[in-house]
PDB file of C-alpha atoms in Angstrom:
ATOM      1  CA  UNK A   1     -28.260   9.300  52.398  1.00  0.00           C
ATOM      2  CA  UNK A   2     -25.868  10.307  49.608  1.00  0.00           C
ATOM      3  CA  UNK A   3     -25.487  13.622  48.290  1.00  0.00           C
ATOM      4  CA  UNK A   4     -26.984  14.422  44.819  1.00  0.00           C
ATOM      5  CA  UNK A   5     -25.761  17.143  42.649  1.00  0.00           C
ATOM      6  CA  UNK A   6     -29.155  17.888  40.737  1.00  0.00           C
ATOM      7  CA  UNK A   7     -30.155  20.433  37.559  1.00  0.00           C
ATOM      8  CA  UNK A   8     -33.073  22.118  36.956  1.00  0.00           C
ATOM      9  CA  UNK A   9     -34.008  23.158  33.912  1.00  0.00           C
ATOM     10  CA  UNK A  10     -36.621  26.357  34.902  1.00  0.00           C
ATOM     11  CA  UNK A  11     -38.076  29.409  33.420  1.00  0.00           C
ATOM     12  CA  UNK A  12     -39.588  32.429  34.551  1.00  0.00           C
ATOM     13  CA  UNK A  13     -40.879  35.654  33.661  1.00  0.00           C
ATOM     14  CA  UNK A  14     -38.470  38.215  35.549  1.00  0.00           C
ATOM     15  CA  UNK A  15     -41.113  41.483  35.897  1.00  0.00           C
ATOM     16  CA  UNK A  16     -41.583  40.729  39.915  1.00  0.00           C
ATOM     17  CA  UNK A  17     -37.927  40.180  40.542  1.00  0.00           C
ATOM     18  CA  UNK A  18     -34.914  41.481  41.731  1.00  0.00           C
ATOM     19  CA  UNK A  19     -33.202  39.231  39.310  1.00  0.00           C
ATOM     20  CA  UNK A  20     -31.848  35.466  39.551  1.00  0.00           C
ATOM     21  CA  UNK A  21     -29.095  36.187  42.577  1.00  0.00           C
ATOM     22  CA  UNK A  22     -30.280  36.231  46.111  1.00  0.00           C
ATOM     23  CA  UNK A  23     -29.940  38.925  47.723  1.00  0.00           C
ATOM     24  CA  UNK A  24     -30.825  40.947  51.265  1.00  0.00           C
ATOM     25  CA  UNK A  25     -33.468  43.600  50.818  1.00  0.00           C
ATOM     26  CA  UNK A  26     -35.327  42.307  47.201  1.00  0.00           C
ATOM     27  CA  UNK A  27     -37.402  39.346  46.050  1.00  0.00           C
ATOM     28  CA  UNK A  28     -34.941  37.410  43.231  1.00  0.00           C
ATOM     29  CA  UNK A  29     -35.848  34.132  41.465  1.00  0.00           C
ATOM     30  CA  UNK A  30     -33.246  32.354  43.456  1.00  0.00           C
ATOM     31  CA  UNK A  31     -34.355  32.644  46.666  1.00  0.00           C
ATOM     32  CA  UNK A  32     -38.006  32.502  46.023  1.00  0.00           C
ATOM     33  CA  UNK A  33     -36.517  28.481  44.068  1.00  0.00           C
ATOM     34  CA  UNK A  34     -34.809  28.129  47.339  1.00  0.00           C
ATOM     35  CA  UNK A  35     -37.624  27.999  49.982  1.00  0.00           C
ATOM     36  CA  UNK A  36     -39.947  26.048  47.669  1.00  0.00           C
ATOM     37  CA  UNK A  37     -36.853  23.294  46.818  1.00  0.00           C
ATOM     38  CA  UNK A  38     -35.981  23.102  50.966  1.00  0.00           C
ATOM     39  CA  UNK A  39     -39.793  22.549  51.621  1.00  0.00           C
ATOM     40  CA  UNK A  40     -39.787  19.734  49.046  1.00  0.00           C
ATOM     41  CA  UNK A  41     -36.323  18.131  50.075  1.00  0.00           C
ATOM     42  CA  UNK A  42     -36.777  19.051  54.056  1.00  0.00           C
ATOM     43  CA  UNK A  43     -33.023  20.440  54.264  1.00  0.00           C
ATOM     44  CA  UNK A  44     -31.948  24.569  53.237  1.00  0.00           C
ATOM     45  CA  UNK A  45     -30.776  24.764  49.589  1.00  0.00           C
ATOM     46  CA  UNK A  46     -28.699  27.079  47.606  1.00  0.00           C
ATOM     47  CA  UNK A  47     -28.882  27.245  43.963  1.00  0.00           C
ATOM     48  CA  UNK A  48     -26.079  28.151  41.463  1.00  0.00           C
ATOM     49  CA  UNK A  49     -27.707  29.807  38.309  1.00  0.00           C
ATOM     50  CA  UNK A  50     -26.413  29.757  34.944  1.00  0.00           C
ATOM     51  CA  UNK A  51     -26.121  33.433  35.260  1.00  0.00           C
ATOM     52  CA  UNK A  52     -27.056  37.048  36.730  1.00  0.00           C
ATOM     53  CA  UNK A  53     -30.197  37.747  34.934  1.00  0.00           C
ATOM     54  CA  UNK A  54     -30.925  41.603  36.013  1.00  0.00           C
ATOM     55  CA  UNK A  55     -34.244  42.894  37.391  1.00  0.00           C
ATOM     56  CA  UNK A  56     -36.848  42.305  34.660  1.00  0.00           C
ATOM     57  CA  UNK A  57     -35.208  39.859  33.080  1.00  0.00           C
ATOM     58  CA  UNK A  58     -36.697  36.615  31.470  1.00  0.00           C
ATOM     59  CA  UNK A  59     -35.733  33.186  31.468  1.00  0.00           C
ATOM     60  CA  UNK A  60     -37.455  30.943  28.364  1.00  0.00           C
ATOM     61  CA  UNK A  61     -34.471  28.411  29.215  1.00  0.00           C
ATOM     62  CA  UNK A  62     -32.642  28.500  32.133  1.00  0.00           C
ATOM     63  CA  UNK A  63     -30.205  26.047  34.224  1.00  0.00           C
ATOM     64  CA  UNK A  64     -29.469  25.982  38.481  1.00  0.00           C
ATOM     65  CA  UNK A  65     -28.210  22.980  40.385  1.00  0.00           C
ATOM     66  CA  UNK A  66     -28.310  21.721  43.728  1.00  0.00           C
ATOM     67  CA  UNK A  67     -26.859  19.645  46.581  1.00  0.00           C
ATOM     68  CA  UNK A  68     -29.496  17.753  48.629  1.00  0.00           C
ATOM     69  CA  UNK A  69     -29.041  14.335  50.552  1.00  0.00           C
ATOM     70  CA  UNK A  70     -32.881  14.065  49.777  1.00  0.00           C
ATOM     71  CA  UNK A  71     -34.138  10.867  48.017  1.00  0.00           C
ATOM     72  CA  UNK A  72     -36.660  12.043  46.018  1.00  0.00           C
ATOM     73  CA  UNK A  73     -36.311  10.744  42.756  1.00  0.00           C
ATOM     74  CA  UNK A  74     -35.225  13.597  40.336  1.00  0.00           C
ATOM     75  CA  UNK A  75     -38.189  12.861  37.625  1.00  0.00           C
ATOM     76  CA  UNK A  76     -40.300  13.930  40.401  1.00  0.00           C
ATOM     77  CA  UNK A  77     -39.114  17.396  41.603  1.00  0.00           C
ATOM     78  CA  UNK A  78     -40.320  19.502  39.202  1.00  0.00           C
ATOM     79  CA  UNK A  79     -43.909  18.940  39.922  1.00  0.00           C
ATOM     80  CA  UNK A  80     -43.591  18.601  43.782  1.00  0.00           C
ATOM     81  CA  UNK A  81     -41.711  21.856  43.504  1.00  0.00           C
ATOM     82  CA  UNK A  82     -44.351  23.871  41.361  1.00  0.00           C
ATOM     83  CA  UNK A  83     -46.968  23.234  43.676  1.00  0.00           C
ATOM     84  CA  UNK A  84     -44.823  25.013  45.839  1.00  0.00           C
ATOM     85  CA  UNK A  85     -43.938  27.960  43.564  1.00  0.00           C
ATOM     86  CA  UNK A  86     -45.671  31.422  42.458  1.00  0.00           C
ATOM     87  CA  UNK A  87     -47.444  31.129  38.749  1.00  0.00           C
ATOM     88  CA  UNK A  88     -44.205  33.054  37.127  1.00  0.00           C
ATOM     89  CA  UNK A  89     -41.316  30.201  37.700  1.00  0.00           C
ATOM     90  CA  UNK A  90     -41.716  27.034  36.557  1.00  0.00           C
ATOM     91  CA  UNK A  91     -39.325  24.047  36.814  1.00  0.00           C
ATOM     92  CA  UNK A  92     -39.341  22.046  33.727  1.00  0.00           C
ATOM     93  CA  UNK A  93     -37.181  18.987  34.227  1.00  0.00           C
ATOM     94  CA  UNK A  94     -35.007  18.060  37.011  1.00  0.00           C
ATOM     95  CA  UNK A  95     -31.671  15.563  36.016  1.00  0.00           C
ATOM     96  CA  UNK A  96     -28.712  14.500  38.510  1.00  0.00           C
ATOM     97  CA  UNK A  97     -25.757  15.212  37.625  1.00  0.00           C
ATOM     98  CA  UNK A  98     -22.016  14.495  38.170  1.00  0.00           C
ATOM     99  CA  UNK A  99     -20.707  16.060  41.493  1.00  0.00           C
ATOM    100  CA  UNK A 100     -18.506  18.887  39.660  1.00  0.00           C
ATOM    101  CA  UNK A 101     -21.039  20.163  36.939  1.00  0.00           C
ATOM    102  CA  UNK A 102     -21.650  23.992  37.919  1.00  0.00           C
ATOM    103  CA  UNK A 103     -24.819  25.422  36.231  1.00  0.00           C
ATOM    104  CA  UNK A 104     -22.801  28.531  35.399  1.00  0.00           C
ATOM    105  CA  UNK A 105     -18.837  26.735  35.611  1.00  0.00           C
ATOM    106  CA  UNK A 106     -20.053  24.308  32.728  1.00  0.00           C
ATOM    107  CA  UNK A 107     -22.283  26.736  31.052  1.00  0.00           C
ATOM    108  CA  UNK A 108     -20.508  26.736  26.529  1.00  0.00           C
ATOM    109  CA  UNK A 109     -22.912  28.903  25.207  1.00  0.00           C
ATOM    110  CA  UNK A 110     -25.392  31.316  25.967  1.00  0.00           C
ATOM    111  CA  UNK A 111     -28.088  32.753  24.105  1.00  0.00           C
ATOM    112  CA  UNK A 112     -30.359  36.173  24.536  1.00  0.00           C
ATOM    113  CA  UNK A 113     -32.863  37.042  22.631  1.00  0.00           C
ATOM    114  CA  UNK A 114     -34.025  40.832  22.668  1.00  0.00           C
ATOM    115  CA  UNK A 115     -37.745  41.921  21.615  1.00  0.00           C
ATOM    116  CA  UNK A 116     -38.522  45.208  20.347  1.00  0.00           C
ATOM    117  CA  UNK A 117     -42.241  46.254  19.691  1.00  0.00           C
ATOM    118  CA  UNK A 118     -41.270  48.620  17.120  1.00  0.00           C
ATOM    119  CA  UNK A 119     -45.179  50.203  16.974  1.00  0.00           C
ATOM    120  CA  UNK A 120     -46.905  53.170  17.244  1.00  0.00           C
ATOM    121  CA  UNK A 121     -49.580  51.917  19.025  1.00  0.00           C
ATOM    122  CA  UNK A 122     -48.707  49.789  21.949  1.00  0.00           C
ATOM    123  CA  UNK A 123     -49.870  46.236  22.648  1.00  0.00           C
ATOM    124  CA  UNK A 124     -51.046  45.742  26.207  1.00  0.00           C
ATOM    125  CA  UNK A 125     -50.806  41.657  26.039  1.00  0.00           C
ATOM    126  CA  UNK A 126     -46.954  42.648  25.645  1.00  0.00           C
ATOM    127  CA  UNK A 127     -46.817  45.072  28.471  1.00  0.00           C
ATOM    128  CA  UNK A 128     -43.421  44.099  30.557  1.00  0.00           C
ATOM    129  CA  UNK A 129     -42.137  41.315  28.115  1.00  0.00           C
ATOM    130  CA  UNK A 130     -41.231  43.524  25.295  1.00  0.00           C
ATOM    131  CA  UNK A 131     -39.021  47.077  24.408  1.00  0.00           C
ATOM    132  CA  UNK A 132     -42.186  48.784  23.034  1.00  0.00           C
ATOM    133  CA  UNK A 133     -40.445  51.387  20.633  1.00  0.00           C
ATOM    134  CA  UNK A 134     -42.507  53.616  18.720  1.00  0.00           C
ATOM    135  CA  UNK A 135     -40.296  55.232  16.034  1.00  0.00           C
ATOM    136  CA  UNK A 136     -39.912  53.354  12.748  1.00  0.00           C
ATOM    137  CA  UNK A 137     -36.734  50.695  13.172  1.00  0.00           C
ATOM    138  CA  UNK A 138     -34.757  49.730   9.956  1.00  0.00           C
ATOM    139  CA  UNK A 139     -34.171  46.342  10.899  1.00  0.00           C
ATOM    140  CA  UNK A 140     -31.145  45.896   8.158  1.00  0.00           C
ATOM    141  CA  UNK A 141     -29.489  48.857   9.217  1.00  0.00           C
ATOM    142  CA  UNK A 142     -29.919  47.089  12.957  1.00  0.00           C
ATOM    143  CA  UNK A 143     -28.670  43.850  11.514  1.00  0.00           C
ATOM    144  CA  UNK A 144     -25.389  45.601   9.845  1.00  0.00           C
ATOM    145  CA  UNK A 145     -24.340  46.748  13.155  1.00  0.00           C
ATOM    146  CA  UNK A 146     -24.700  43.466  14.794  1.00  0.00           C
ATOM    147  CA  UNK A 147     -22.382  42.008  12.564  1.00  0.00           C
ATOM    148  CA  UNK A 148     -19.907  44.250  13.879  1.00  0.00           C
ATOM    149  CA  UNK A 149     -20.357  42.782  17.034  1.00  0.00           C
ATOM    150  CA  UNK A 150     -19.947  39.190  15.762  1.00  0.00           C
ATOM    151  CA  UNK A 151     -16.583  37.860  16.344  1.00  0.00           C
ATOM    152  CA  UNK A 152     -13.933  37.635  19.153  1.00  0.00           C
ATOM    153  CA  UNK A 153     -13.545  41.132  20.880  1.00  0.00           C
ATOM    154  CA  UNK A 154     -12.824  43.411  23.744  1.00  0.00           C
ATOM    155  CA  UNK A 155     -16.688  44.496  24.816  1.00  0.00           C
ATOM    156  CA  UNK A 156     -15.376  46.702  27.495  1.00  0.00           C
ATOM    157  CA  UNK A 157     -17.180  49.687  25.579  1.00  0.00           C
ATOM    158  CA  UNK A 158     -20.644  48.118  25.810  1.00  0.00           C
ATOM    159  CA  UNK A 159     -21.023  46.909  28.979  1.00  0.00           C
ATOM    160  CA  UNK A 160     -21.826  48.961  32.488  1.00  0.00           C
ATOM    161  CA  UNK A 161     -19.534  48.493  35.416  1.00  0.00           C
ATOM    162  CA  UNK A 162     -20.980  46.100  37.526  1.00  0.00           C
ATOM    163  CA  UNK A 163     -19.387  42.706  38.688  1.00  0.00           C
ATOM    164  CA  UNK A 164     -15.991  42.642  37.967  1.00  0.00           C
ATOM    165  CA  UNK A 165     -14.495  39.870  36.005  1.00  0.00           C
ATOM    166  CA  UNK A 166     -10.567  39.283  34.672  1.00  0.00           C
ATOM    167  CA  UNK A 167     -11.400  40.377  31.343  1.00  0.00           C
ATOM    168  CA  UNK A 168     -13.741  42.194  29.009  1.00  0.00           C
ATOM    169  CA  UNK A 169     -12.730  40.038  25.873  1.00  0.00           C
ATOM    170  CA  UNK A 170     -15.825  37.749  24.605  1.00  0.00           C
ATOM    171  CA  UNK A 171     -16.703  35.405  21.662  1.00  0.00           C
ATOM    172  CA  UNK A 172     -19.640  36.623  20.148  1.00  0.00           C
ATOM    173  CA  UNK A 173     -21.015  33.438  17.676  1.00  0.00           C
ATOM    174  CA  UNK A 174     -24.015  35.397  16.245  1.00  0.00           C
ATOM    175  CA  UNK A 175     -25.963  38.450  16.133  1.00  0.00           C
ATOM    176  CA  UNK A 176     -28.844  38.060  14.223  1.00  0.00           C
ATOM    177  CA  UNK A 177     -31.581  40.759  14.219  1.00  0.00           C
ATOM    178  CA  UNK A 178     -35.375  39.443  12.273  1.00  0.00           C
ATOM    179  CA  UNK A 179     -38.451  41.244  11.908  1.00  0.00           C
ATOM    180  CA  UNK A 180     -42.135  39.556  12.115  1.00  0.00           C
ATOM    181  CA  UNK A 181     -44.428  42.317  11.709  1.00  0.00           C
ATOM    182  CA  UNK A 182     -44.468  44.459  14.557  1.00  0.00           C
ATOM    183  CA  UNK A 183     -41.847  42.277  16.384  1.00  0.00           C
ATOM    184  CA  UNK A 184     -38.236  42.676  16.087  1.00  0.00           C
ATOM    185  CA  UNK A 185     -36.064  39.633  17.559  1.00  0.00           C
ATOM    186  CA  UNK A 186     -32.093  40.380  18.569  1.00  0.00           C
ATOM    187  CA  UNK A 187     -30.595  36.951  18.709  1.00  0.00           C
ATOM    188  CA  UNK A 188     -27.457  36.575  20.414  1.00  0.00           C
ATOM    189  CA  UNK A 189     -24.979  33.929  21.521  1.00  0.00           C
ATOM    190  CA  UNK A 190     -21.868  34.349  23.326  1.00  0.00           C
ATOM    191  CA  UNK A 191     -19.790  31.678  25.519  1.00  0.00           C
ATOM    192  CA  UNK A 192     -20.589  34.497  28.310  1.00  0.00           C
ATOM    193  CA  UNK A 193     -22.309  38.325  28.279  1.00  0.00           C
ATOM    194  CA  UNK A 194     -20.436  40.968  30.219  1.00  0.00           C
ATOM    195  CA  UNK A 195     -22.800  42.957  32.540  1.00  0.00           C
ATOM    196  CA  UNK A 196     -25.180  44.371  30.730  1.00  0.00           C
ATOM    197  CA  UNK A 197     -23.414  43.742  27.179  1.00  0.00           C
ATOM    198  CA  UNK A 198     -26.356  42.054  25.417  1.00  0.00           C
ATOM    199  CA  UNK A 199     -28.700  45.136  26.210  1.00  0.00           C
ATOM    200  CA  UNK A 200     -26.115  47.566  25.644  1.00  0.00           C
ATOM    201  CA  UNK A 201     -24.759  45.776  22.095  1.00  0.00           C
ATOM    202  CA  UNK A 202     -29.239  46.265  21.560  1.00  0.00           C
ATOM    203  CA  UNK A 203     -28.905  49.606  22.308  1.00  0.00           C
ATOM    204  CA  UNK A 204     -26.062  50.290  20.056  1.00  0.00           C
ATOM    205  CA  UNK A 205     -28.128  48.704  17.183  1.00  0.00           C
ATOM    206  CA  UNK A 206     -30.696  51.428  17.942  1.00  0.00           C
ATOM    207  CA  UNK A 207     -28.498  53.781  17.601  1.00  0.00           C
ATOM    208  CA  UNK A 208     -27.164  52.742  14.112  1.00  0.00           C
ATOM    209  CA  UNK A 209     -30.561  52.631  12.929  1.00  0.00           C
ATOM    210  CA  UNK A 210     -31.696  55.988  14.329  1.00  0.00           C
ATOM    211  CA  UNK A 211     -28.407  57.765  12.550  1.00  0.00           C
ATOM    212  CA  UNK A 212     -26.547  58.490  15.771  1.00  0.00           C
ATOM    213  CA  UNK A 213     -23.737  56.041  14.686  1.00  0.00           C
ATOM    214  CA  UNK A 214     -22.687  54.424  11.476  1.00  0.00           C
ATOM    215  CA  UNK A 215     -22.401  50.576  11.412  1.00  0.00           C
ATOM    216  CA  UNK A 216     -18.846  51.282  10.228  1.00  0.00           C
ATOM    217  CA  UNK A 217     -18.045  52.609  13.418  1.00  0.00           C
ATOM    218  CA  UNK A 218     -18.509  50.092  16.185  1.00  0.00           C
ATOM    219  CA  UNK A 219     -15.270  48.111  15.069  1.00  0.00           C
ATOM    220  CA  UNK A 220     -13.133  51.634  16.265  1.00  0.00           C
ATOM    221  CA  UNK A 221     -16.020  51.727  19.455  1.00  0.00           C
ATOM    222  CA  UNK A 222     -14.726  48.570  20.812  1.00  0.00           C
ATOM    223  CA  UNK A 223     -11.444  49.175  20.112  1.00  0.00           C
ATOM    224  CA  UNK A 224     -11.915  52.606  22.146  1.00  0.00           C
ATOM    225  CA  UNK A 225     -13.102  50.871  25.522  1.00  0.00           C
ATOM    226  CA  UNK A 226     -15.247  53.672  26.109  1.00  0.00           C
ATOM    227  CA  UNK A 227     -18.752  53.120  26.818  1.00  0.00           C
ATOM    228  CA  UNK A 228     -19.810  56.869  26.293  1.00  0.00           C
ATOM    229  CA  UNK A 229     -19.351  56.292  22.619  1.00  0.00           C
ATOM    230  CA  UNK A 230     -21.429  53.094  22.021  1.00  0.00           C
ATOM    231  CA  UNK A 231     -25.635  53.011  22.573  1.00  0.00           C
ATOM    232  CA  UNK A 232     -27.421  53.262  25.341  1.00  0.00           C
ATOM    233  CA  UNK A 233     -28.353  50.321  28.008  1.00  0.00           C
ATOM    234  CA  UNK A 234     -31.458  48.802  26.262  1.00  0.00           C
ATOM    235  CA  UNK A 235     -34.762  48.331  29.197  1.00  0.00           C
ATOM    236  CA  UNK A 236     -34.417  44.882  30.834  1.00  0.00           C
ATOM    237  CA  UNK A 237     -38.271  44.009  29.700  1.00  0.00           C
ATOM    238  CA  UNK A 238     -37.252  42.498  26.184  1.00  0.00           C
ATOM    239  CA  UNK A 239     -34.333  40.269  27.058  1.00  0.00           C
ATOM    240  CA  UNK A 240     -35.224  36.745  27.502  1.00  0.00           C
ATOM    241  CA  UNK A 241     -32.581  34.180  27.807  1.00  0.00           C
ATOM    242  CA  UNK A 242     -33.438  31.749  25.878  1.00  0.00           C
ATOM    243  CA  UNK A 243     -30.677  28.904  25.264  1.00  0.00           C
ATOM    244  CA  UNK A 244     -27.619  27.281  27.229  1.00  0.00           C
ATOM    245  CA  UNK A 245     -25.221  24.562  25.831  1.00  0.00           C
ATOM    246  CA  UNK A 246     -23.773  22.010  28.274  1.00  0.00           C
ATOM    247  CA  UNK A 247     -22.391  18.727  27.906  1.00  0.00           C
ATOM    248  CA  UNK A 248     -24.379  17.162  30.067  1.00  0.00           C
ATOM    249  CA  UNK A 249     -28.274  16.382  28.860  1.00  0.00           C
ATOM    250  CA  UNK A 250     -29.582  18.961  31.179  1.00  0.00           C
ATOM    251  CA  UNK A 251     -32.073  21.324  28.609  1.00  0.00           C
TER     252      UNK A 251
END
C-alpha cells in the first residue's frame, strides 16, 4: 500500500498534559494521538504538530500530520480514532495531503487567544481554562500596550529561553485585547510565537494596566532585548490556540 501524508485537524483541552511534544517521563497530547492513531492504522505513528503548546495549554484549532501506508479512508479517521481517545482530545476532520506539507513547516499564521477572568469572585465552571485575576483590569490601557507589540520586531525581551531558534525577530499582525463582562480576550496572530512570547507579551499588558510600565515604553523594551524589563510570563491556563492558516484546506 502507498504511503499517505494525512492532517488532522484536533483540539484539546491541555490541563492533563505535558504539552503537545512527546516526551520521556510526562503524558503530552502527542503521544497519547499516537497510540490511539497506530491502534486505528495497525503500524507506530509519529505526529508533527503545528507547534509546542506548553503544559496547560489549549488547542480550540489545532493541525498534526501523519505518514501511514494504512487504507483507511481519511473521512473516516476521526471517529475510529475518538473511540480510541480520552474525553479531552478530539479529532475533528482528517484530509490527505501532498507528501511535503509539514503541519508546523507550512503553518502562515498563527493565532492565540488569552482569557483573563478579571473578577473578584472566581467562577468554578472556568477553573483551569481561564487567568482568573481579581484586581480591576483597564482593558484600554491593556489594549494600548498591545499595539506596541503589533508590527515587525525583535521579541527577544518577551520571551523565556527555551528552544532555540535563528532569530528572535517576529511579525506580529494583531493584538487585539476585548472585554465581555467578566471576560477579557487577548487576541493574537503572528506567522510564529517565540517560546513563551504570547504569555509573556499578556503579561506585559498586565503590567501596563497595573502602572508598573507605561504603554510608551515597550517600543524601547524590545529594543532593549532584556526580558527583566518587560511583564511577567502570564499562567498557561488562559491561552488557547485558536487559529492556523495553511494553503492547503486542512481547518
Amino acid at each position: 500500500m502507498e504511503q499517505r501524508n494525512i492532517a488532522l485537524r484536533l483540539s484539546y483541552t491541555g490541563t492533563a498534559y505535558h504539552g503537545w511534544q512527546v516526551q520521556k517521563n510526562a503524558v503530552t497530547v502527542a503521544e497519547v494521538l499516537e497510540k490511539a492513531l497506530a491502534s486505528v492504522v495497525g503500524h507506530p505513528v509519529r505526529v508533527t504538530g503545528a507547534g509546542r503548546t506548553d503544559a496547560g495549554v489549549h488547542a480550540q484549532v489545532y493541525v498534526a500530520n501523519f505518514r501511514t501506508t494504512s487504507g483507511i479512508p481519511a473521512q473516516r479517521l476521526p471517529l475510529a480514532v475518538n473511540t480510541r481517545l480520552p474525553d479531552d482530545i478530539s479529532v475533528c476532520k482528517a484530509t490527505v495531503v501532498p507528501d511535503g506539507f509539514n503541519a508546523i513547516g507550512s503553518c502562515r499564521k498563527k493565532e492565540y487567544t488569552y482569557k483573563i477572568y478579571n473578577s473578584r469572585i472566581r467562577d468554578p465552571f472556568y477553573v483551569n481554562r481561564v487567568w482568573f485575576y481579581p484586581r480591576l483590569l483597564d482593558e484600554t490601557i491593556m489594549a494600548e500596550a498591545a499595539r506596541q507589540l503589533v508590527g515587525t520586531h525583535d521579541f527577544a525581551a518577551v520571551r523565556n529561553v527555551g528552544t532555540e531558534t535563528l532569530t528572535t525577530v517576529r511579525t506580529v499582525h494583531y493584538f487585539e485585547i476585548e472585554r465581555h463582562g467578566d471576560l477579557i480576550d487577548c487576541r493574537m496572530c503572528a506567522d510564529g510565537f517565540l517560546y513563551n512570547m504570547a504569555r509573556a507579551m499578556v503579561g506585559t499588558c498586565i503590567y501596563a494596566a497595573e502602572g508598573k510600565l507605561d504603554p510608551a515604553e515597550i517600543p524601547d523594551i524590545l529594543a532593549s532585548r532584556n526580558r527583566t524589563l518587560a511583564g511577567p510570563t502570564a499562567p498557561p491556563d488562559g491561552l488557547y490556540m485558536t487559529n492556523l492558516w495553511y494553503d492547503e484546506d486542512v481547518l
